[in-house]
JSON list of C-alpha atoms in Angstrom, two decimals:
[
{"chain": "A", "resi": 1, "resn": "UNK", "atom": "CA", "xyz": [32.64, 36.63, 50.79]},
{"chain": "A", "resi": 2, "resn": "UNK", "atom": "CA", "xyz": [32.87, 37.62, 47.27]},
{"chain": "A", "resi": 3, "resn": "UNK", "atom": "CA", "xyz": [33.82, 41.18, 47.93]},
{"chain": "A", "resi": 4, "resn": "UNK", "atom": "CA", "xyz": [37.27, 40.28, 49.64]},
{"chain": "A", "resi": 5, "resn": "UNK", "atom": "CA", "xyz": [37.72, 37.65, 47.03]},
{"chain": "A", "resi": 6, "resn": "UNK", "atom": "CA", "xyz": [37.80, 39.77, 43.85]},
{"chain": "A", "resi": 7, "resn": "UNK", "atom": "CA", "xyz": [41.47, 41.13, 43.43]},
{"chain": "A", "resi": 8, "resn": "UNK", "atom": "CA", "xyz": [41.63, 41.80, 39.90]},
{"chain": "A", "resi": 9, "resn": "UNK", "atom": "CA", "xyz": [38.71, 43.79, 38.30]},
{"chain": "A", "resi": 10, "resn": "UNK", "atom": "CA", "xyz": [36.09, 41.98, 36.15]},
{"chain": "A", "resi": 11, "resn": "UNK", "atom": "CA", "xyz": [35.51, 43.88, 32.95]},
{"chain": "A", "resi": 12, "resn": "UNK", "atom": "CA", "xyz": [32.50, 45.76, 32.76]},
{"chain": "A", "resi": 13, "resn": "UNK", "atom": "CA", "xyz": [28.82, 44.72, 31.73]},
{"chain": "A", "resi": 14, "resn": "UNK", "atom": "CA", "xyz": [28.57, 44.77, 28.26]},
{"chain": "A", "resi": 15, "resn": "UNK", "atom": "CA", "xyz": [25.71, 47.28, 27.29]},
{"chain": "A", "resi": 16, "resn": "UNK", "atom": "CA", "xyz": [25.24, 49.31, 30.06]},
{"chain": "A", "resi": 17, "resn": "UNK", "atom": "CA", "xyz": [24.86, 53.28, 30.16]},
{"chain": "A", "resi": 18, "resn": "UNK", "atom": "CA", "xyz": [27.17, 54.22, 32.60]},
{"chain": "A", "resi": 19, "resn": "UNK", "atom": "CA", "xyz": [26.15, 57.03, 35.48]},
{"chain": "A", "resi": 20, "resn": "UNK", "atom": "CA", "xyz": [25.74, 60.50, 34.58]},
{"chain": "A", "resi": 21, "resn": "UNK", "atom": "CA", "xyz": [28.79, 63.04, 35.31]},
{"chain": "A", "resi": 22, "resn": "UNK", "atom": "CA", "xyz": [27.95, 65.39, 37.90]},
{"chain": "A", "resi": 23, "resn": "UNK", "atom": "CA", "xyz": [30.44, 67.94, 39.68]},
{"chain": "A", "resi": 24, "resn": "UNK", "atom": "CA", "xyz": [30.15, 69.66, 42.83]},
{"chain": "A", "resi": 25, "resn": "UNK", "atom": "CA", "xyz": [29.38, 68.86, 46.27]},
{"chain": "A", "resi": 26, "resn": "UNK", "atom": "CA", "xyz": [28.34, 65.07, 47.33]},
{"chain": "A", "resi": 27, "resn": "UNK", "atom": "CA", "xyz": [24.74, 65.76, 48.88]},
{"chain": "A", "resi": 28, "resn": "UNK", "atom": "CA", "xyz": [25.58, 63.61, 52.15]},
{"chain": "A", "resi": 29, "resn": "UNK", "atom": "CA", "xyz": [28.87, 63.49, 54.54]},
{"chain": "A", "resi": 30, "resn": "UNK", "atom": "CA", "xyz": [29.33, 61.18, 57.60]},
{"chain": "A", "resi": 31, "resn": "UNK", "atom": "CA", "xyz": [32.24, 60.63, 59.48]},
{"chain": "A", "resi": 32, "resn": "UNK", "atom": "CA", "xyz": [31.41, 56.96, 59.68]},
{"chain": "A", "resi": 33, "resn": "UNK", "atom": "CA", "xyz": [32.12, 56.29, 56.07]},
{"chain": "A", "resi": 34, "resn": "UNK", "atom": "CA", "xyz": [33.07, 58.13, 53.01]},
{"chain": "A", "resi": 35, "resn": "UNK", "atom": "CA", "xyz": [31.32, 58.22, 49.23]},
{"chain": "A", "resi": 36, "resn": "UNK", "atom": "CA", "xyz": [31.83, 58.89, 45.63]},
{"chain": "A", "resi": 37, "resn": "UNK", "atom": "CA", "xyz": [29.86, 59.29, 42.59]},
{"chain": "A", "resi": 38, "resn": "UNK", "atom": "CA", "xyz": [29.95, 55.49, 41.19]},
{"chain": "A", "resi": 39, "resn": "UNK", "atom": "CA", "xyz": [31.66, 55.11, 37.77]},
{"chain": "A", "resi": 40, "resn": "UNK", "atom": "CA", "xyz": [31.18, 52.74, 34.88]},
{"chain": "A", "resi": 41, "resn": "UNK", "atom": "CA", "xyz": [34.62, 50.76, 36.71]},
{"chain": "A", "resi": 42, "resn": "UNK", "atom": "CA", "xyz": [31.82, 50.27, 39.82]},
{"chain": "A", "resi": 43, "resn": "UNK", "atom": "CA", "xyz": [29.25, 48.17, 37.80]},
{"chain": "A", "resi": 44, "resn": "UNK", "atom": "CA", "xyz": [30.36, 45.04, 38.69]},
{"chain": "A", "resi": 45, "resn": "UNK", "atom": "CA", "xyz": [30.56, 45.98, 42.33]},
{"chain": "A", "resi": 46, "resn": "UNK", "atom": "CA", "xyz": [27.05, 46.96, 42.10]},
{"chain": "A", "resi": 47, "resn": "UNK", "atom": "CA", "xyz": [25.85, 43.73, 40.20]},
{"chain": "A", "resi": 48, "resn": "UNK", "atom": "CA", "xyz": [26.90, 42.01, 42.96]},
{"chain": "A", "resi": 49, "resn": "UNK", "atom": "CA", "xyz": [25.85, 44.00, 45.91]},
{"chain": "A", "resi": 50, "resn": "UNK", "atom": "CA", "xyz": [22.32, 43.54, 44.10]},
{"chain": "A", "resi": 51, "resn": "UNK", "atom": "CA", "xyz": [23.01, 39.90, 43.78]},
{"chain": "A", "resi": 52, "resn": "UNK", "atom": "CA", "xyz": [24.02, 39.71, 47.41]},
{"chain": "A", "resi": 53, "resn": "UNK", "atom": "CA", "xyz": [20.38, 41.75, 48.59]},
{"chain": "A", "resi": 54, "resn": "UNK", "atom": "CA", "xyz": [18.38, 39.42, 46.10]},
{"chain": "A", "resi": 55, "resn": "UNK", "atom": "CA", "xyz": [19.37, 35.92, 46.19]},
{"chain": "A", "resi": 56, "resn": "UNK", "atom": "CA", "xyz": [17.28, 35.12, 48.93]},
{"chain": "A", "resi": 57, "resn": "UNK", "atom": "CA", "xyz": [14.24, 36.04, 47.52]},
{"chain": "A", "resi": 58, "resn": "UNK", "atom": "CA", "xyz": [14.96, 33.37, 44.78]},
{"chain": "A", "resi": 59, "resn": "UNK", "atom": "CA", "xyz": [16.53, 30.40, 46.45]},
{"chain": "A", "resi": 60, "resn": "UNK", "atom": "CA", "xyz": [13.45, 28.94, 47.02]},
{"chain": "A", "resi": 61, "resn": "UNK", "atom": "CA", "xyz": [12.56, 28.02, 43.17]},
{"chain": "A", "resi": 62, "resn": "UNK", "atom": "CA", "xyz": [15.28, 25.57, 43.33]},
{"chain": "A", "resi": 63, "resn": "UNK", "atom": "CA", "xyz": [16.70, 26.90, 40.08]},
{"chain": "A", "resi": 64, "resn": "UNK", "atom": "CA", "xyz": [20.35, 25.97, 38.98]},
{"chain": "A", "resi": 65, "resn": "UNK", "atom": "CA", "xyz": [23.04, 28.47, 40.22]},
{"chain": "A", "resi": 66, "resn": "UNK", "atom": "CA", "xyz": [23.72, 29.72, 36.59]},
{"chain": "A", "resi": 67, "resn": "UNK", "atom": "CA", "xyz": [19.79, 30.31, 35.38]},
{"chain": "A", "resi": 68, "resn": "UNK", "atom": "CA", "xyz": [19.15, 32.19, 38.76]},
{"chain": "A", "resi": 69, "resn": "UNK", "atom": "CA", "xyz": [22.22, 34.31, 38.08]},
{"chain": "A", "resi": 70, "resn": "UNK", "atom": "CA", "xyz": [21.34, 35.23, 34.71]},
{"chain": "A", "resi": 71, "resn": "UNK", "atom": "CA", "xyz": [17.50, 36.03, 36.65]},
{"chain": "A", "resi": 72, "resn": "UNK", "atom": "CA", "xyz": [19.14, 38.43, 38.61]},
{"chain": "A", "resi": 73, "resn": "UNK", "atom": "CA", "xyz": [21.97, 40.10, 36.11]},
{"chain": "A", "resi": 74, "resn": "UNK", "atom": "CA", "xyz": [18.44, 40.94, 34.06]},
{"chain": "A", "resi": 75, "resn": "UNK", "atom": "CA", "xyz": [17.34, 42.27, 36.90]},
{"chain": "A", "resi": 76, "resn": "UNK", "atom": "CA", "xyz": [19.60, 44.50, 37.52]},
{"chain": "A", "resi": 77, "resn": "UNK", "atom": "CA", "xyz": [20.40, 45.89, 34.01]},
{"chain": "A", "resi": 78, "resn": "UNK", "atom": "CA", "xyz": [16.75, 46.92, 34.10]},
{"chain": "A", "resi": 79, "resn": "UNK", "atom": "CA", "xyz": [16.84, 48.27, 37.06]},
{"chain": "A", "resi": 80, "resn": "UNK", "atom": "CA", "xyz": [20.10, 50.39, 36.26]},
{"chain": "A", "resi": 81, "resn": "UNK", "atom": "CA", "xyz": [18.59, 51.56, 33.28]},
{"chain": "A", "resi": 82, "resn": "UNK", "atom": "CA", "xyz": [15.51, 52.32, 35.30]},
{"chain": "A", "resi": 83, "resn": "UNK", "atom": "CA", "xyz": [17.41, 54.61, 37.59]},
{"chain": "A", "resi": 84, "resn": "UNK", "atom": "CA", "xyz": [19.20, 56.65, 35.51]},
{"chain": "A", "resi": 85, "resn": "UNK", "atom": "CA", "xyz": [16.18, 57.40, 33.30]},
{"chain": "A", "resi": 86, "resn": "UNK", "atom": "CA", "xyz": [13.49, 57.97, 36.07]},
{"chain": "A", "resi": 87, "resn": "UNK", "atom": "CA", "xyz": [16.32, 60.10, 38.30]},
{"chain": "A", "resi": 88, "resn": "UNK", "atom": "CA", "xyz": [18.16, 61.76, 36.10]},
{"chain": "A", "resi": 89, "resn": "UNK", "atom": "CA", "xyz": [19.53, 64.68, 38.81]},
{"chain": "A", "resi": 90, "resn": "UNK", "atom": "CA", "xyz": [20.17, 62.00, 41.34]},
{"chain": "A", "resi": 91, "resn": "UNK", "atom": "CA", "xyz": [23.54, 60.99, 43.15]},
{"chain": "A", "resi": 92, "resn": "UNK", "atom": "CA", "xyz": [24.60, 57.61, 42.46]},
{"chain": "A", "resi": 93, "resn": "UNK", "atom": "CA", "xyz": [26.86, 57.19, 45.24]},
{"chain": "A", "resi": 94, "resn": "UNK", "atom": "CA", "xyz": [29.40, 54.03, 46.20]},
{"chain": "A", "resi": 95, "resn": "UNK", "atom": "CA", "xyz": [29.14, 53.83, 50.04]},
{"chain": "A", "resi": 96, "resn": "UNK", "atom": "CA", "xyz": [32.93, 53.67, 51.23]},
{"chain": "A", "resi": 97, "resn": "UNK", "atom": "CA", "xyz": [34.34, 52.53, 54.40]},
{"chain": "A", "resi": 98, "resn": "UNK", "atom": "CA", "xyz": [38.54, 51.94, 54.96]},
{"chain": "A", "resi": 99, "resn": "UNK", "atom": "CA", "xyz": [38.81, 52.81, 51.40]},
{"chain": "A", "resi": 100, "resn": "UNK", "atom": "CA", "xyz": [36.66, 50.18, 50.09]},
{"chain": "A", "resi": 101, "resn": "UNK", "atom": "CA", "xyz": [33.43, 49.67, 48.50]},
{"chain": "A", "resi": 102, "resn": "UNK", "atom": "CA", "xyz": [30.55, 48.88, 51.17]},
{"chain": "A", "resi": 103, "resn": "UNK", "atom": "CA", "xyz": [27.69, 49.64, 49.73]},
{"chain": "A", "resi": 104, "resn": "UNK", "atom": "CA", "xyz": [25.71, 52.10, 47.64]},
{"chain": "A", "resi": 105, "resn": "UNK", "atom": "CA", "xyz": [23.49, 55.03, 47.88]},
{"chain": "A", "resi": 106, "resn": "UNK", "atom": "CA", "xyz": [21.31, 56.52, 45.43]},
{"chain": "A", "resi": 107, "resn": "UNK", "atom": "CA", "xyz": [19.62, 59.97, 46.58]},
{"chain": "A", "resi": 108, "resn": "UNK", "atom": "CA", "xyz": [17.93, 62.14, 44.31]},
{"chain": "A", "resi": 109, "resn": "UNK", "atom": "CA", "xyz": [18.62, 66.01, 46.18]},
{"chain": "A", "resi": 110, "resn": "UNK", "atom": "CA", "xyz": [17.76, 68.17, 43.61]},
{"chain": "A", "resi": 111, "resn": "UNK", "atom": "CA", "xyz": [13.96, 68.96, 45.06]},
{"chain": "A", "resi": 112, "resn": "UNK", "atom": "CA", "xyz": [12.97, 70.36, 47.77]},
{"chain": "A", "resi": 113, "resn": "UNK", "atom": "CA", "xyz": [11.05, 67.00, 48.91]},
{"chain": "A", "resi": 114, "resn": "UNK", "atom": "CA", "xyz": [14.62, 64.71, 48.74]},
{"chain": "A", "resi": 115, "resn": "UNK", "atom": "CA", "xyz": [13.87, 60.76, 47.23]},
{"chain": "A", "resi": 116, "resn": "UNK", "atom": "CA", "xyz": [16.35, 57.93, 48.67]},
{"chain": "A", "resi": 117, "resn": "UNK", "atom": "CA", "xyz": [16.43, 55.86, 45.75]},
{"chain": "A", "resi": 118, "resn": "UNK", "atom": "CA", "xyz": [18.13, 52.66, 47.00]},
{"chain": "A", "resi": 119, "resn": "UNK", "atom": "CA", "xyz": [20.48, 51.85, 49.79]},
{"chain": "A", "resi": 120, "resn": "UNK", "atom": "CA", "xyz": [22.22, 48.86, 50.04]},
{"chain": "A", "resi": 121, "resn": "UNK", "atom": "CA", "xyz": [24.94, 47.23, 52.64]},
{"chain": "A", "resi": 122, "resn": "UNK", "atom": "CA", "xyz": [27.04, 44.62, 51.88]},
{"chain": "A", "resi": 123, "resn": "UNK", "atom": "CA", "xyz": [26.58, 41.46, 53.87]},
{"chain": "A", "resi": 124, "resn": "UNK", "atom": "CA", "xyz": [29.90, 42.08, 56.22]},
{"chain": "A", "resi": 125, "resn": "UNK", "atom": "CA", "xyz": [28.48, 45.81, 56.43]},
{"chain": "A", "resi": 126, "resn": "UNK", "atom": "CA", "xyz": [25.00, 45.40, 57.47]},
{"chain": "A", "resi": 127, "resn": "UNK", "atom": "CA", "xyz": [23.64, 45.11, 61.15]},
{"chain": "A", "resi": 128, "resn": "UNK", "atom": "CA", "xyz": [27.05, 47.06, 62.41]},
{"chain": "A", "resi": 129, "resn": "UNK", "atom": "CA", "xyz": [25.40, 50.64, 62.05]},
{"chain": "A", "resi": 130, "resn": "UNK", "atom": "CA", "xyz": [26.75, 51.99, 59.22]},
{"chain": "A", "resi": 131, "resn": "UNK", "atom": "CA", "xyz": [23.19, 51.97, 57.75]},
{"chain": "A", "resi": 132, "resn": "UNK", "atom": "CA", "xyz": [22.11, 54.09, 60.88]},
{"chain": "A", "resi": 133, "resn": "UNK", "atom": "CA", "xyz": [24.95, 56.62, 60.53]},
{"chain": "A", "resi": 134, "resn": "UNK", "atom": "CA", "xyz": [24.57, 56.85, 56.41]},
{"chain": "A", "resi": 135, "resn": "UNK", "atom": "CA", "xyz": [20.68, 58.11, 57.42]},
{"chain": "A", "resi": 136, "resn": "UNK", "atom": "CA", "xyz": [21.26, 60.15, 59.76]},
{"chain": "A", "resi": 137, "resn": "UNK", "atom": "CA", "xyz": [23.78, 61.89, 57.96]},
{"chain": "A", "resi": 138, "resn": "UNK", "atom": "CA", "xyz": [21.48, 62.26, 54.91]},
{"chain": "A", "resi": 139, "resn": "UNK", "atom": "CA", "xyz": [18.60, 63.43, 57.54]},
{"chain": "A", "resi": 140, "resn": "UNK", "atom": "CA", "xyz": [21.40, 65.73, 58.55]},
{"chain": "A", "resi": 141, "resn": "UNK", "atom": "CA", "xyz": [21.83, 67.25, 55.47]},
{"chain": "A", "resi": 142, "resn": "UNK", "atom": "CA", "xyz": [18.70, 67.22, 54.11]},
{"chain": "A", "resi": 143, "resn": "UNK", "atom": "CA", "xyz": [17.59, 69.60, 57.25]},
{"chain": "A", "resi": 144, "resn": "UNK", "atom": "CA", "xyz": [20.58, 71.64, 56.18]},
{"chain": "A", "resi": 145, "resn": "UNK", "atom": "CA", "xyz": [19.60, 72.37, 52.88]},
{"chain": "A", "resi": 146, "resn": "UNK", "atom": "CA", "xyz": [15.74, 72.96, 53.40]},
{"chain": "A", "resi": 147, "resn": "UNK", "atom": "CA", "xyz": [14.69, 70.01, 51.86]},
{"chain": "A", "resi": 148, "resn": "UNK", "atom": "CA", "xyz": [10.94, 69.64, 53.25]},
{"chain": "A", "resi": 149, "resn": "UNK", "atom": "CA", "xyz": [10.89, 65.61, 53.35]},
{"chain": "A", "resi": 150, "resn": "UNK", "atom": "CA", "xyz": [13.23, 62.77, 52.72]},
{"chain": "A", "resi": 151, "resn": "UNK", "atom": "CA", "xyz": [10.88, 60.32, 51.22]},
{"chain": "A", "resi": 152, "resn": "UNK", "atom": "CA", "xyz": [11.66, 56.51, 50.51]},
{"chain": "A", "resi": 153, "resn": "UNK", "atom": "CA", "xyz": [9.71, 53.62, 49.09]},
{"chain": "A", "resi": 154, "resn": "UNK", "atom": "CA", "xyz": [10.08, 49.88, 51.31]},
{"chain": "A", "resi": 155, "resn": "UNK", "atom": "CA", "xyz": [9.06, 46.03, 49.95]},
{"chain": "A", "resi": 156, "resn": "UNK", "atom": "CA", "xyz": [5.63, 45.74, 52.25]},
{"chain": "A", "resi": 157, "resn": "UNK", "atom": "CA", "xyz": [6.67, 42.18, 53.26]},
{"chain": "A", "resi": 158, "resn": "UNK", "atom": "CA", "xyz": [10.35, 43.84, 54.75]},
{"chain": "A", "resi": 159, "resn": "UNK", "atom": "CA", "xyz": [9.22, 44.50, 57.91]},
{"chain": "A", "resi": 160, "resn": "UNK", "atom": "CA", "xyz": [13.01, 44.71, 59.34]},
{"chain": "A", "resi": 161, "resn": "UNK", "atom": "CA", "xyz": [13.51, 47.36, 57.09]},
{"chain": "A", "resi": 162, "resn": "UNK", "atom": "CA", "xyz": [10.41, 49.54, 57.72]},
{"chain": "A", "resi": 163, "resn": "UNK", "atom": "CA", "xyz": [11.38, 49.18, 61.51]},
{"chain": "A", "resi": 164, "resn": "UNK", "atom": "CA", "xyz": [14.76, 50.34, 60.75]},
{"chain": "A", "resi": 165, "resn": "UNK", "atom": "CA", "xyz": [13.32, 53.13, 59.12]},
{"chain": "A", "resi": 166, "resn": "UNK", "atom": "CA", "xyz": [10.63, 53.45, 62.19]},
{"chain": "A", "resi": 167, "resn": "UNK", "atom": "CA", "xyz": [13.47, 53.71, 64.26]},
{"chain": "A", "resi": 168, "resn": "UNK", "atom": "CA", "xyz": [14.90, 56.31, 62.19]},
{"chain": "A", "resi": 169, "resn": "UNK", "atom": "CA", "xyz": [12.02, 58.44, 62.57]},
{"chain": "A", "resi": 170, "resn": "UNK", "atom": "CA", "xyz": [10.34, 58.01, 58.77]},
{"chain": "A", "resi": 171, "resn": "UNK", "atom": "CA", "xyz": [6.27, 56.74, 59.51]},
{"chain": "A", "resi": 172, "resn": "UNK", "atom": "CA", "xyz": [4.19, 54.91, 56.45]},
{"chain": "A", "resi": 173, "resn": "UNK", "atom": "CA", "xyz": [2.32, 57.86, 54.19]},
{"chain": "A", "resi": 174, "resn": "UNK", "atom": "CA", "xyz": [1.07, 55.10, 51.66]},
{"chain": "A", "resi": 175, "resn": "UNK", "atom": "CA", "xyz": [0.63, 51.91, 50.09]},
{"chain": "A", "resi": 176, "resn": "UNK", "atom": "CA", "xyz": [1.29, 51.36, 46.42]},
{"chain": "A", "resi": 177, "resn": "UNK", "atom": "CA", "xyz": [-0.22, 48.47, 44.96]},
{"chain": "A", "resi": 178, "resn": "UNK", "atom": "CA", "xyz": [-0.18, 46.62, 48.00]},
{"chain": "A", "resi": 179, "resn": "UNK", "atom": "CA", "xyz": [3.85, 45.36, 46.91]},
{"chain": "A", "resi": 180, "resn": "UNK", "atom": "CA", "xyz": [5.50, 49.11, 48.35]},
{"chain": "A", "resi": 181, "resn": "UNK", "atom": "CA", "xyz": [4.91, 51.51, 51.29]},
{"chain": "A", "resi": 182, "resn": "UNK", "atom": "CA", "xyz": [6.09, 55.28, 50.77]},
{"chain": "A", "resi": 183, "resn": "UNK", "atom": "CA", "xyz": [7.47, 56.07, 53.98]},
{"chain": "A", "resi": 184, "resn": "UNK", "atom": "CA", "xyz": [8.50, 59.98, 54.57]},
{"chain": "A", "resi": 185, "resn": "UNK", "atom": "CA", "xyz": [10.64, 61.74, 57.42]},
{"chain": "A", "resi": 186, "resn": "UNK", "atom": "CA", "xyz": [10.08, 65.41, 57.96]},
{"chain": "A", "resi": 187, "resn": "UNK", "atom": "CA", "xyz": [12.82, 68.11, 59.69]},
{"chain": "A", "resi": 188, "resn": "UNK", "atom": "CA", "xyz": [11.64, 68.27, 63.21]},
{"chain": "A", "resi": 189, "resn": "UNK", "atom": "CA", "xyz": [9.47, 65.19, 63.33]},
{"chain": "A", "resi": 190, "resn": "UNK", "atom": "CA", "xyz": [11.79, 62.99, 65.75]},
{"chain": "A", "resi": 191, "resn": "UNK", "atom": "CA", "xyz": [13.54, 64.35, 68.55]},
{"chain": "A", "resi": 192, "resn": "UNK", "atom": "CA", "xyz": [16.75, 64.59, 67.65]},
{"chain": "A", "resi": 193, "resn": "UNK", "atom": "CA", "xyz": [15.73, 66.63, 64.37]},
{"chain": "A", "resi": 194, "resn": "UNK", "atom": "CA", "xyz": [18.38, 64.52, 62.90]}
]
């Protein structure tokens, strides 16, 4: 896998803004993993983790390994870019688990109604439920703090992911465009209240 492959650093992507400084407490703890606030030095972690999640959806066109790589390096500039302007009080957080990058999570905390932005597994991390304890902990917290809703947006065609989130305890509150369900968990909607 690519991630145990890369010993020495690659040098940053040209061009991109890198995450906003914040200070203070990280919004989420687990004891299942640990997590920083991602860096400029984390951007070509990230570019990959995105490449990892996304590749699928584009080996089908049959497109040379280079143009489909350059597809998806566009892809995510924009949607960095996208990020940090839409969110600008959100946590960009690396996901870390025996000192090493695993994945990432992006949680905006700062209103009462908290916004999971993206979360994202490595390959070797996913299905081995880290992803479980990561939500929970942020379900967890969120309760703590008096947040009123931990609201997330889901691909309408990933139906793994909105059963994971089922599971979890969020339910569908709306469609967008027929491309993105908003699905919402509320303290004390599931059992557990966690």
């Amino acid at each position: 896998m690519f991630f145990r492959r890369l010993a020495i650093p690659l040098p940053d992507p040209p061009g991109l803004p890198d995450f906003p400084a914040r200070h203070g407490d990280l919004p989420v703890r687990t004891q299942s993993a640990a997590f920083r606030r991602a860096t400029r030095n984390d951007l070509t972690f990230l570019r990959e983790l995105y490449h990892s999640f996304r590749i699928g959806e584009f080996a089908s066109l049959g497109w040379p390994a280079e143009q489909l790589r350059t597809l998806l390096d566009h892809q995510f500039d924009l949607q960095h870019r996208g990020y940090l302007t839409m969110f600008p009080q959100a946590d960009f957080l690396l996901i870390l688990r025996e000192n090493a990058p695993a994945g990432r999570l992006y949680l905006d905390a700062s209103q009462a109604r908290w916004r999971i932005i993206d979360i994202a597994l490595t390959a070797e991390r996913r299905g081995a439920g880290l992803g479980s304890a990561v939500m929970q902990a942020i379900k967890r917290h969120a309760q703590t703090a008096a947040a009123t809703a931990v609201v997330l947006h889901v691909a309408c065609e990933n139906h793994g992911a909105q059963r994971f989130y089922r599971r979890l305890g969020f339910r569908e509150v709306a469609r967008q465009d027929q491309t993105c369900a908003r699905m919402e968990w509320t303290p004390g909607s599931d059992a557990d209240g966690a």
